[in-house]
Amino acid sequence: MQLIVEAVAGRESCWQMSKDPFIQYHDQSGRDALLERLKSRRGHGPLLRFSIRAPQTVSSRHWQLRLVVLGISDLLNGVNFNSAYFPAFVATRAQVAQRPPAMANLSRSEVIKSKPIGDGLNVFRDSFNSLCKDLGLSSSVDGWQHIGHEGLQSLALDLASALLVLPASRMLRSNSGNKNFFEDLLRLNSAVNSDDFDIERVTPLLKAVINNESDDIIWDKAYAAVTEFTPPPRPLPFLNQTPWSNATSSIVNSSEHRKYVDDVLKDELGSSLYIGVPGFYDAFFGDVEELESISQAVFAQCQEGGEPIFSDEGGWRDWPNEAKEPEVLKWFAEKIDQFLGFTTDHRNVPRRLLAQPNQPLEGSTAERKLDIGFVNNLDADDISKCHWSEILVIGELKSKPGSDTLSKTWRDLARYAREVFFAQDTRRFVLGFTLCGSIMRLWEFDRLGGIASSPFDINQDGLQFVSVVLGYLWMNKTQLGFDPTILEADGEKYIEIMRHGRKERLVIDETMKRAGCVAGRATTCWKAHLADDDTRAPLVIKDSWQYPERDEEGELLREATEKEVINVARHYCYKTVHVAGERDDVRGNVRRNLDISKATNYFVQQKKAESSMLPPKLSGMDSSWRGRSTADTINRKRSSSSLNAPLPPKKRTCSNSPTKREQTPSTHNRIRRRVIVRDCGTPIYKASSCVAMVAALEGCIEGRRFAERDVSIGNLMMNEDVDNPSWPSFLIDLDLAIRSEREEPSGARSKTGTRAFMAIGVLLGEKHSFMHDLESFFWVLLWICIHYNGPAEKPTVVHRFDKWNFSETEELAESKKGAVVYEGDFKRMVEENIRPYYKSLQPWLNRLRKVVFPNGGRWEKEDRGLYSRMKEVLREAQRVLNVAAE
């Protein structure tokens, strides 16, 4: 049994525990101490006794005590305690039990009748009467309007807590897909405690309780209040609303220190790595020509002779017993040569094993090494320098078999996949493997995360090992994950599109942008031109992997173009990419419809995904209550078909099935969409002068009126080429945008974008507003002035601001607030960090700060006039700088 008890004070946060070594604690640290103390008693059986006493100076209406007990079975049954609003509280016999079967099928009215409220809400009524008495108000609904917002919010919390302990709350069914109504009330409690609490939503419930209405009416009002706060089951938020999640693609101007990048990569991958997926080998190796027959022939030769190199009793004859890295690398290379020597297939194999675990590969921002892999370079040896662009298959070596099931091992391999994705702009997915001792597992990484086969012992299943090695050597480029829609001829790369019923060829001139991530949109942009256009008018091809639920960026651009919206990249063509005649999506085309719900760790990962969507007070609890780990065991006598063997049904210890959702991790998907626009430029940080950069920023602010969100230095473009018909400045990359014909909040609690440029309010979880985007323009300008020293020099890394890429969101929000709140501090920070090229913009940065953060504070209400005030500052800066230059 596992219990977590949470004690929360309202205005007063000082508590004492009568039977524990610590006497007094405050705020978060005290709460953590209580949780740790209680969790340490898990092994002492079901009896839990503790008492908490509030200081006598705290009146009953100023504090509350909420008991939340979360177990892996069901809810509390039979908790005896004194009033939560009295100075003492004692909980005894906290026994975890399932809901009585007799109650399971009762109707709402039958439950209400069998479990009456009685005097269960009298404590709340006493609290209300006490509050009214203190304020000199009538203790009836007539005095309601004279209680301030804070008082009403406190009352609502008191009532929600009181409803939680009523026996009926655990018996009543949920109307919102949760386990029961108790769970709905938990979410109501959290919602009431939020900053955007609206008392009107629970007013009918409060009035019903104060007026001593019947139980039926009170519960009806409670259901109505919960419905207001709890929408029906929906896809996980990152599908329909895409709240911000930390991603390696958002790192900008950073040294990419491994420790920090690994932390961000861990957040990026989250619960998206699945192991033991049935059918993996057939999906990715099954189409390799003649692989099965040739592998069997090669393996047969491995077993021939008086001293075969493989035997059923001992496995591979010369396998290094301790599986140390240098010995395994040497052994692996020798086996490849032997396998190729045994085959009569004479197909060209321009590949070899790369074994340079101590040699950094070229092409990384920071030094990155690869344990083992297959490389597209026959001349590669132990001392030659290789580039990440040459890596075809990635591998990770560990000496201990137990490392196979460690998530750290998986993320080490994912780090290599990130480097390959970034260096190879036509890579759709990356194949790899881990070899932990003699335990091998095959991996595939794509824009949803990563999936892996079941493990197998290469000394037990030699044929499988031979097939894997030859498969990696003989796969064609499409099977390895390269994009077959990017074609090559006469040394040129190109794509073909159908536009207005006519086929057009677009020749790719250069790669403009490649997002550095594993899971995500993975935006890639190429500069191109029409093959039959003598003027070579520039076009931009943009590929990105989008959630199907999101509006298509191409449609947004087409609409903006038709409306002649200025300073937004103009539409030329858009389509969903198809590969092999099928829509190019991750679940179907990349993963070949493999069912990750049958992965051995699916249940654990699903629980992790669900808990990450819970309110912080729940999701932050010890992870062990969320679900049991599923062991990924290895049968030592596994046959060569083991990678495709169906998994047995998972045993469940809980009697209740998990709540059904409309979307689960197994149904998440991303589709590759291709947008072509006829505006091509360079990022504004490459401007030829300060004046040009400021003018471009002003133009981009104007373009933002059409579409909200995702303001970053990579999305603000400019054009200084007089022969280029593109806008002088414009916004590109609208795949996270929403229509913004009216300047009003979008209503989405979203945190999407590049961390360094995110508004403070967005970092703190506020609903999105156009005001946040305008603030982002300020952060972009500040960032450019600090990191760039003109178009000719590479950007610098500034340690103070590099941390913005990796800080927790709340910490980053506080850092940004500290940077702008005091004028003197801001001016000193700019003076110490601004680059010489932008020194003349120093006073204008402060003027813009005053406009965006009046009196050093954040905006409290939306102000459409902020557009014009920001543009006025930028126009005045241009005028003064132009005069100074004359």
PDB file of C-alpha atoms in Angstrom, residues 556-789:
ATOM      1  CA  LEU A 556      -3.032  29.796 -43.619  1.00  0.00           C
ATOM      2  CA  LEU A 557      -0.506  31.140 -46.110  1.00  0.00           C
ATOM      3  CA  ARG A 558      -2.901  30.724 -49.029  1.00  0.00           C
ATOM      4  CA  GLU A 559      -5.531  32.662 -47.116  1.00  0.00           C
ATOM      5  CA  ALA A 560      -3.049  35.411 -46.217  1.00  0.00           C
ATOM      6  CA  THR A 561      -1.925  35.656 -49.838  1.00  0.00           C
ATOM      7  CA  GLU A 562      -5.491  35.918 -51.133  1.00  0.00           C
ATOM      8  CA  LYS A 563      -6.196  38.675 -48.619  1.00  0.00           C
ATOM      9  CA  GLU A 564      -2.981  40.431 -49.670  1.00  0.00           C
ATOM     10  CA  VAL A 565      -1.696  40.466 -46.113  1.00  0.00           C
ATOM     11  CA  ILE A 566       1.601  42.307 -46.065  1.00  0.00           C
ATOM     12  CA  ASN A 567       4.852  41.012 -44.582  1.00  0.00           C
ATOM     13  CA  VAL A 568       3.787  37.366 -44.442  1.00  0.00           C
ATOM     14  CA  ALA A 569       5.479  34.852 -46.755  1.00  0.00           C
ATOM     15  CA  ARG A 570       3.297  34.412 -49.853  1.00  0.00           C
ATOM     16  CA  HIS A 571       1.879  31.049 -50.810  1.00  0.00           C
ATOM     17  CA  TYR A 572       3.060  29.215 -53.927  1.00  0.00           C
ATOM     18  CA  CYS A 573       2.009  25.612 -53.323  1.00  0.00           C
ATOM     19  CA  TYR A 574       1.424  23.165 -50.502  1.00  0.00           C
ATOM     20  CA  LYS A 575       0.739  19.455 -50.183  1.00  0.00           C
ATOM     21  CA  THR A 576       0.922  16.455 -47.914  1.00  0.00           C
ATOM     22  CA  VAL A 577       4.014  14.475 -48.862  1.00  0.00           C
ATOM     23  CA  HIS A 578       3.512  10.927 -50.167  1.00  0.00           C
ATOM     24  CA  VAL A 579       6.104   8.147 -50.137  1.00  0.00           C
ATOM     25  CA  ALA A 580       5.538   4.889 -52.029  1.00  0.00           C
ATOM     26  CA  GLY A 581       2.053   6.070 -52.896  1.00  0.00           C
ATOM     27  CA  GLU A 582       1.063   6.517 -49.256  1.00  0.00           C
ATOM     28  CA  ARG A 583       0.683   9.582 -47.086  1.00  0.00           C
ATOM     29  CA  ASP A 584       3.995  10.103 -45.301  1.00  0.00           C
ATOM     30  CA  ASP A 585       3.045   9.840 -41.664  1.00  0.00           C
ATOM     31  CA  VAL A 586       4.925   8.316 -38.748  1.00  0.00           C
ATOM     32  CA  ARG A 587       2.464   5.647 -37.602  1.00  0.00           C
ATOM     33  CA  GLY A 588       1.629   4.278 -41.023  1.00  0.00           C
ATOM     34  CA  ASN A 589       4.419   4.985 -43.486  1.00  0.00           C
ATOM     35  CA  VAL A 590       7.454   5.193 -41.212  1.00  0.00           C
ATOM     36  CA  ARG A 591       6.533   2.663 -38.526  1.00  0.00           C
ATOM     37  CA  ARG A 592       4.612   0.382 -40.893  1.00  0.00           C
ATOM     38  CA  ASN A 593       1.551   0.397 -38.620  1.00  0.00           C
ATOM     39  CA  LEU A 594       3.372  -1.298 -35.756  1.00  0.00           C
ATOM     40  CA  ASP A 595       1.208  -1.352 -32.643  1.00  0.00           C
ATOM     41  CA  ILE A 596       3.044   0.335 -29.784  1.00  0.00           C
ATOM     42  CA  SER A 597       0.189  -0.490 -27.406  1.00  0.00           C
ATOM     43  CA  LYS A 598       1.730  -3.978 -27.368  1.00  0.00           C
ATOM     44  CA  ALA A 599       5.154  -2.654 -26.334  1.00  0.00           C
ATOM     45  CA  THR A 600       6.404  -4.197 -23.107  1.00  0.00           C
ATOM     46  CA  ASN A 601       6.662  -0.783 -21.439  1.00  0.00           C
ATOM     47  CA  TYR A 602       3.518   0.707 -22.983  1.00  0.00           C
ATOM     48  CA  PHE A 603       1.517   0.800 -19.763  1.00  0.00           C
ATOM     49  CA  VAL A 604       4.333   2.528 -17.885  1.00  0.00           C
ATOM     50  CA  GLN A 605       4.875   5.079 -20.658  1.00  0.00           C
ATOM     51  CA  GLN A 606       1.156   5.771 -20.960  1.00  0.00           C
ATOM     52  CA  LYS A 607       0.921   6.432 -17.240  1.00  0.00           C
ATOM     53  CA  LYS A 608       3.921   8.739 -17.519  1.00  0.00           C
ATOM     54  CA  ALA A 609       2.240  10.631 -20.357  1.00  0.00           C
ATOM     55  CA  GLU A 610      -1.010  10.943 -18.432  1.00  0.00           C
ATOM     56  CA  SER A 611       0.671  12.059 -15.214  1.00  0.00           C
ATOM     57  CA  SER A 612       2.589  14.738 -17.121  1.00  0.00           C
ATOM     58  CA  MET A 613      -0.776  16.253 -18.017  1.00  0.00           C
ATOM     59  CA  LEU A 614      -2.010  16.349 -14.412  1.00  0.00           C
ATOM     60  CA  PRO A 615      -1.942  19.517 -12.291  1.00  0.00           C
ATOM     61  CA  PRO A 616       1.505  20.042 -10.747  1.00  0.00           C
ATOM     62  CA  LYS A 617       0.406  18.989  -7.261  1.00  0.00           C
ATOM     63  CA  LEU A 618      -0.449  15.539  -8.558  1.00  0.00           C
ATOM     64  CA  SER A 619       2.093  15.052 -11.328  1.00  0.00           C
ATOM     65  CA  GLY A 620       4.915  16.125  -9.045  1.00  0.00           C
ATOM     66  CA  MET A 621       4.364  13.281  -6.583  1.00  0.00           C
ATOM     67  CA  ASP A 622       6.571  10.252  -6.319  1.00  0.00           C
ATOM     68  CA  SER A 623       6.470   8.424  -9.621  1.00  0.00           C
ATOM     69  CA  SER A 624       6.026   5.033  -8.016  1.00  0.00           C
ATOM     70  CA  TRP A 625       2.305   5.503  -7.464  1.00  0.00           C
ATOM     71  CA  ARG A 626       1.631   6.049 -11.159  1.00  0.00           C
ATOM     72  CA  GLY A 627       2.046   2.453 -12.222  1.00  0.00           C
ATOM     73  CA  ARG A 628       4.237  -0.580 -11.935  1.00  0.00           C
ATOM     74  CA  SER A 629       7.197  -1.136 -14.221  1.00  0.00           C
ATOM     75  CA  THR A 630       6.867  -3.881 -16.781  1.00  0.00           C
ATOM     76  CA  ALA A 631       9.933  -6.104 -16.875  1.00  0.00           C
ATOM     77  CA  ASP A 632      11.381  -6.622 -20.309  1.00  0.00           C
ATOM     78  CA  THR A 633      12.658 -10.125 -19.746  1.00  0.00           C
ATOM     79  CA  ILE A 634      14.836 -12.197 -22.020  1.00  0.00           C
ATOM     80  CA  ASN A 635      14.328 -15.880 -22.777  1.00  0.00           C
ATOM     81  CA  ARG A 636      17.776 -17.398 -23.005  1.00  0.00           C
ATOM     82  CA  LYS A 637      16.601 -19.986 -25.567  1.00  0.00           C
ATOM     83  CA  ARG A 638      14.798 -17.510 -27.799  1.00  0.00           C
ATOM     84  CA  SER A 639      14.378 -18.537 -31.428  1.00  0.00           C
ATOM     85  CA  SER A 640      15.169 -16.392 -34.446  1.00  0.00           C
ATOM     86  CA  SER A 641      11.528 -15.382 -34.667  1.00  0.00           C
ATOM     87  CA  SER A 642      11.586 -13.872 -31.208  1.00  0.00           C
ATOM     88  CA  LEU A 643      11.635 -10.301 -32.454  1.00  0.00           C
ATOM     89  CA  ASN A 644       8.209 -10.822 -33.984  1.00  0.00           C
ATOM     90  CA  ALA A 645       6.654 -13.010 -31.316  1.00  0.00           C
ATOM     91  CA  PRO A 646       3.371 -11.639 -29.975  1.00  0.00           C
ATOM     92  CA  LEU A 647       3.468 -10.597 -26.356  1.00  0.00           C
ATOM     93  CA  PRO A 648       1.325 -12.325 -23.735  1.00  0.00           C
ATOM     94  CA  PRO A 649      -1.473 -10.265 -22.216  1.00  0.00           C
ATOM     95  CA  LYS A 650      -0.258  -8.023 -19.441  1.00  0.00           C
ATOM     96  CA  LYS A 651      -1.329  -9.004 -15.960  1.00  0.00           C
ATOM     97  CA  ARG A 652      -3.070  -6.298 -14.017  1.00  0.00           C
ATOM     98  CA  THR A 653      -3.244  -6.033 -10.274  1.00  0.00           C
ATOM     99  CA  CYS A 654      -5.858  -3.316 -10.286  1.00  0.00           C
ATOM    100  CA  SER A 655      -9.476  -4.275 -10.537  1.00  0.00           C
ATOM    101  CA  ASN A 656     -10.497  -1.162 -12.380  1.00  0.00           C
ATOM    102  CA  SER A 657      -9.467  -0.582 -15.973  1.00  0.00           C
ATOM    103  CA  PRO A 658      -7.742   2.667 -16.795  1.00  0.00           C
ATOM    104  CA  THR A 659      -9.886   5.508 -17.916  1.00  0.00           C
ATOM    105  CA  LYS A 660     -10.529   5.396 -21.637  1.00  0.00           C
ATOM    106  CA  ARG A 661      -9.431   8.366 -23.650  1.00  0.00           C
ATOM    107  CA  GLU A 662     -10.186   9.410 -27.162  1.00  0.00           C
ATOM    108  CA  GLN A 663      -6.455   9.509 -27.865  1.00  0.00           C
ATOM    109  CA  THR A 664      -3.682   7.428 -26.394  1.00  0.00           C
ATOM    110  CA  PRO A 665       0.042   7.385 -27.159  1.00  0.00           C
ATOM    111  CA  SER A 666      -0.643   4.547 -29.607  1.00  0.00           C
ATOM    112  CA  THR A 667      -2.803   6.858 -31.729  1.00  0.00           C
ATOM    113  CA  HIS A 668      -0.533   9.905 -31.751  1.00  0.00           C
ATOM    114  CA  ASN A 669       0.727  10.706 -35.204  1.00  0.00           C
ATOM    115  CA  ARG A 670       2.626  13.241 -37.278  1.00  0.00           C
ATOM    116  CA  ILE A 671       2.181  13.883 -40.989  1.00  0.00           C
ATOM    117  CA  ARG A 672       4.816  15.401 -43.253  1.00  0.00           C
ATOM    118  CA  ARG A 673       3.567  18.517 -44.973  1.00  0.00           C
ATOM    119  CA  ARG A 674       5.397  20.487 -47.634  1.00  0.00           C
ATOM    120  CA  VAL A 675       4.823  24.203 -48.104  1.00  0.00           C
ATOM    121  CA  ILE A 676       6.399  26.283 -50.871  1.00  0.00           C
ATOM    122  CA  VAL A 677       6.441  30.068 -50.612  1.00  0.00           C
ATOM    123  CA  ARG A 678       7.665  32.733 -53.007  1.00  0.00           C
ATOM    124  CA  ASP A 679       9.308  34.962 -50.444  1.00  0.00           C
ATOM    125  CA  CYS A 680      12.917  34.175 -49.671  1.00  0.00           C
ATOM    126  CA  GLY A 681      15.247  36.144 -47.472  1.00  0.00           C
ATOM    127  CA  THR A 682      17.705  35.957 -44.632  1.00  0.00           C
ATOM    128  CA  PRO A 683      17.137  36.115 -40.864  1.00  0.00           C
ATOM    129  CA  ILE A 684      17.069  39.673 -39.568  1.00  0.00           C
ATOM    130  CA  TYR A 685      20.210  39.102 -37.476  1.00  0.00           C
ATOM    131  CA  LYS A 686      22.130  39.035 -40.776  1.00  0.00           C
ATOM    132  CA  ALA A 687      21.081  42.601 -41.617  1.00  0.00           C
ATOM    133  CA  SER A 688      23.711  44.768 -43.274  1.00  0.00           C
ATOM    134  CA  SER A 689      23.232  47.563 -40.725  1.00  0.00           C
ATOM    135  CA  CYS A 690      21.537  48.402 -37.447  1.00  0.00           C
ATOM    136  CA  VAL A 691      18.997  50.526 -39.283  1.00  0.00           C
ATOM    137  CA  ALA A 692      18.139  47.708 -41.692  1.00  0.00           C
ATOM    138  CA  MET A 693      17.651  45.264 -38.826  1.00  0.00           C
ATOM    139  CA  VAL A 694      15.384  47.638 -36.902  1.00  0.00           C
ATOM    140  CA  ALA A 695      13.352  48.372 -40.035  1.00  0.00           C
ATOM    141  CA  ALA A 696      12.933  44.653 -40.658  1.00  0.00           C
ATOM    142  CA  LEU A 697      11.778  44.115 -37.083  1.00  0.00           C
ATOM    143  CA  GLU A 698       9.172  46.836 -37.516  1.00  0.00           C
ATOM    144  CA  GLY A 699       7.901  45.177 -40.696  1.00  0.00           C
ATOM    145  CA  CYS A 700       7.640  41.794 -39.006  1.00  0.00           C
ATOM    146  CA  ILE A 701       5.595  43.311 -36.186  1.00  0.00           C
ATOM    147  CA  GLU A 702       3.142  44.487 -38.821  1.00  0.00           C
ATOM    148  CA  GLY A 703       3.029  40.996 -40.354  1.00  0.00           C
ATOM    149  CA  ARG A 704       2.236  39.498 -36.973  1.00  0.00           C
ATOM    150  CA  ARG A 705      -1.261  41.059 -37.074  1.00  0.00           C
ATOM    151  CA  PHE A 706      -2.408  38.175 -39.255  1.00  0.00           C
ATOM    152  CA  ALA A 707      -1.101  35.187 -37.324  1.00  0.00           C
ATOM    153  CA  GLU A 708      -0.297  34.600 -33.678  1.00  0.00           C
ATOM    154  CA  ARG A 709       2.715  32.997 -32.079  1.00  0.00           C
ATOM    155  CA  ASP A 710       6.166  31.523 -32.592  1.00  0.00           C
ATOM    156  CA  VAL A 711       8.236  34.681 -32.779  1.00  0.00           C
ATOM    157  CA  SER A 712      11.946  33.832 -32.968  1.00  0.00           C
ATOM    158  CA  ILE A 713      15.059  35.003 -34.784  1.00  0.00           C
ATOM    159  CA  GLY A 714      14.677  32.170 -37.280  1.00  0.00           C
ATOM    160  CA  ASN A 715      11.153  33.182 -38.276  1.00  0.00           C
ATOM    161  CA  LEU A 716      11.727  36.917 -38.805  1.00  0.00           C
ATOM    162  CA  MET A 717      13.102  37.391 -42.303  1.00  0.00           C
ATOM    163  CA  MET A 718      14.342  40.291 -44.384  1.00  0.00           C
ATOM    164  CA  ASN A 719      15.304  40.922 -48.000  1.00  0.00           C
ATOM    165  CA  GLU A 720      17.922  43.511 -48.947  1.00  0.00           C
ATOM    166  CA  ASP A 721      18.401  42.253 -52.513  1.00  0.00           C
ATOM    167  CA  VAL A 722      16.845  44.764 -54.939  1.00  0.00           C
ATOM    168  CA  ASP A 723      16.504  42.022 -57.564  1.00  0.00           C
ATOM    169  CA  ASN A 724      14.602  39.740 -55.200  1.00  0.00           C
ATOM    170  CA  PRO A 725      10.819  40.296 -55.501  1.00  0.00           C
ATOM    171  CA  SER A 726      10.228  39.096 -51.928  1.00  0.00           C
ATOM    172  CA  TRP A 727       8.881  41.348 -49.158  1.00  0.00           C
ATOM    173  CA  PRO A 728      11.523  43.635 -47.576  1.00  0.00           C
ATOM    174  CA  SER A 729      10.677  41.904 -44.286  1.00  0.00           C
ATOM    175  CA  PHE A 730       8.254  39.134 -43.499  1.00  0.00           C
ATOM    176  CA  LEU A 731       7.220  36.314 -41.211  1.00  0.00           C
ATOM    177  CA  ILE A 732       7.797  32.724 -42.176  1.00  0.00           C
ATOM    178  CA  ASP A 733       7.102  29.430 -40.378  1.00  0.00           C
ATOM    179  CA  LEU A 734       3.413  29.678 -39.547  1.00  0.00           C
ATOM    180  CA  ASP A 735       2.966  26.014 -38.662  1.00  0.00           C
ATOM    181  CA  LEU A 736       2.257  26.919 -35.026  1.00  0.00           C
ATOM    182  CA  ALA A 737       0.189  29.970 -35.883  1.00  0.00           C
ATOM    183  CA  ILE A 738      -3.520  30.553 -35.542  1.00  0.00           C
ATOM    184  CA  ARG A 739      -5.619  33.101 -37.371  1.00  0.00           C
ATOM    185  CA  SER A 740      -5.539  36.483 -35.754  1.00  0.00           C
ATOM    186  CA  GLU A 741      -7.999  38.708 -37.560  1.00  0.00           C
ATOM    187  CA  ARG A 742      -8.995  40.177 -34.194  1.00  0.00           C
ATOM    188  CA  GLU A 743      -6.503  40.973 -31.480  1.00  0.00           C
ATOM    189  CA  GLU A 744      -7.949  38.732 -28.795  1.00  0.00           C
ATOM    190  CA  PRO A 745      -6.665  35.878 -26.668  1.00  0.00           C
ATOM    191  CA  SER A 746      -6.585  32.563 -28.456  1.00  0.00           C
ATOM    192  CA  GLY A 747      -7.782  30.778 -25.329  1.00  0.00           C
ATOM    193  CA  ALA A 748      -5.058  28.142 -25.612  1.00  0.00           C
ATOM    194  CA  ARG A 749      -2.846  27.588 -22.605  1.00  0.00           C
ATOM    195  CA  SER A 750       0.148  27.124 -24.879  1.00  0.00           C
ATOM    196  CA  LYS A 751       3.893  27.321 -24.351  1.00  0.00           C
ATOM    197  CA  THR A 752       5.052  26.738 -27.886  1.00  0.00           C
ATOM    198  CA  GLY A 753       8.123  28.451 -29.249  1.00  0.00           C
ATOM    199  CA  THR A 754      11.791  29.078 -28.660  1.00  0.00           C
ATOM    200  CA  ARG A 755      12.440  29.428 -24.933  1.00  0.00           C
ATOM    201  CA  ALA A 756      14.779  32.401 -25.167  1.00  0.00           C
ATOM    202  CA  PHE A 757      12.090  34.498 -26.859  1.00  0.00           C
ATOM    203  CA  MET A 758       9.021  33.347 -24.962  1.00  0.00           C
ATOM    204  CA  ALA A 759       7.059  35.981 -23.082  1.00  0.00           C
ATOM    205  CA  ILE A 760       7.165  35.827 -19.302  1.00  0.00           C
ATOM    206  CA  GLY A 761       3.436  35.177 -19.103  1.00  0.00           C
ATOM    207  CA  VAL A 762       3.674  32.256 -21.522  1.00  0.00           C
ATOM    208  CA  LEU A 763       6.417  30.718 -19.387  1.00  0.00           C
ATOM    209  CA  LEU A 764       4.112  31.039 -16.396  1.00  0.00           C
ATOM    210  CA  GLY A 765       1.267  29.283 -18.193  1.00  0.00           C
ATOM    211  CA  GLU A 766      -1.005  32.195 -19.044  1.00  0.00           C
ATOM    212  CA  LYS A 767      -3.534  31.893 -21.840  1.00  0.00           C
ATOM    213  CA  HIS A 768      -1.988  33.113 -25.029  1.00  0.00           C
ATOM    214  CA  SER A 769      -2.477  36.697 -26.181  1.00  0.00           C
ATOM    215  CA  PHE A 770      -1.128  38.871 -28.967  1.00  0.00           C
ATOM    216  CA  MET A 771       0.552  40.817 -26.154  1.00  0.00           C
ATOM    217  CA  HIS A 772       2.842  37.842 -25.565  1.00  0.00           C
ATOM    218  CA  ASP A 773       3.939  37.885 -29.203  1.00  0.00           C
ATOM    219  CA  LEU A 774       4.748  41.573 -29.042  1.00  0.00           C
ATOM    220  CA  GLU A 775       6.837  40.959 -25.933  1.00  0.00           C
ATOM    221  CA  SER A 776       8.688  38.224 -27.853  1.00  0.00           C
ATOM    222  CA  PHE A 777       9.776  40.823 -30.421  1.00  0.00           C
ATOM    223  CA  PHE A 778      11.484  42.690 -27.575  1.00  0.00           C
ATOM    224  CA  TRP A 779      13.355  39.557 -26.479  1.00  0.00           C
ATOM    225  CA  VAL A 780      14.419  38.888 -30.078  1.00  0.00           C
ATOM    226  CA  LEU A 781      15.913  42.372 -30.393  1.00  0.00           C
ATOM    227  CA  LEU A 782      17.714  42.069 -27.057  1.00  0.00           C
ATOM    228  CA  TRP A 783      19.065  38.640 -28.001  1.00  0.00           C
ATOM    229  CA  ILE A 784      20.401  39.856 -31.348  1.00  0.00           C
ATOM    230  CA  CYS A 785      22.157  42.829 -29.769  1.00  0.00           C
ATOM    231  CA  ILE A 786      23.850  40.574 -27.213  1.00  0.00           C
ATOM    232  CA  HIS A 787      24.831  37.612 -29.409  1.00  0.00           C
ATOM    233  CA  TYR A 788      25.530  39.011 -32.889  1.00  0.00           C
ATOM    234  CA  ASN A 789      28.232  41.403 -34.001  1.00  0.00           C
TER     235      ASN A 789
END
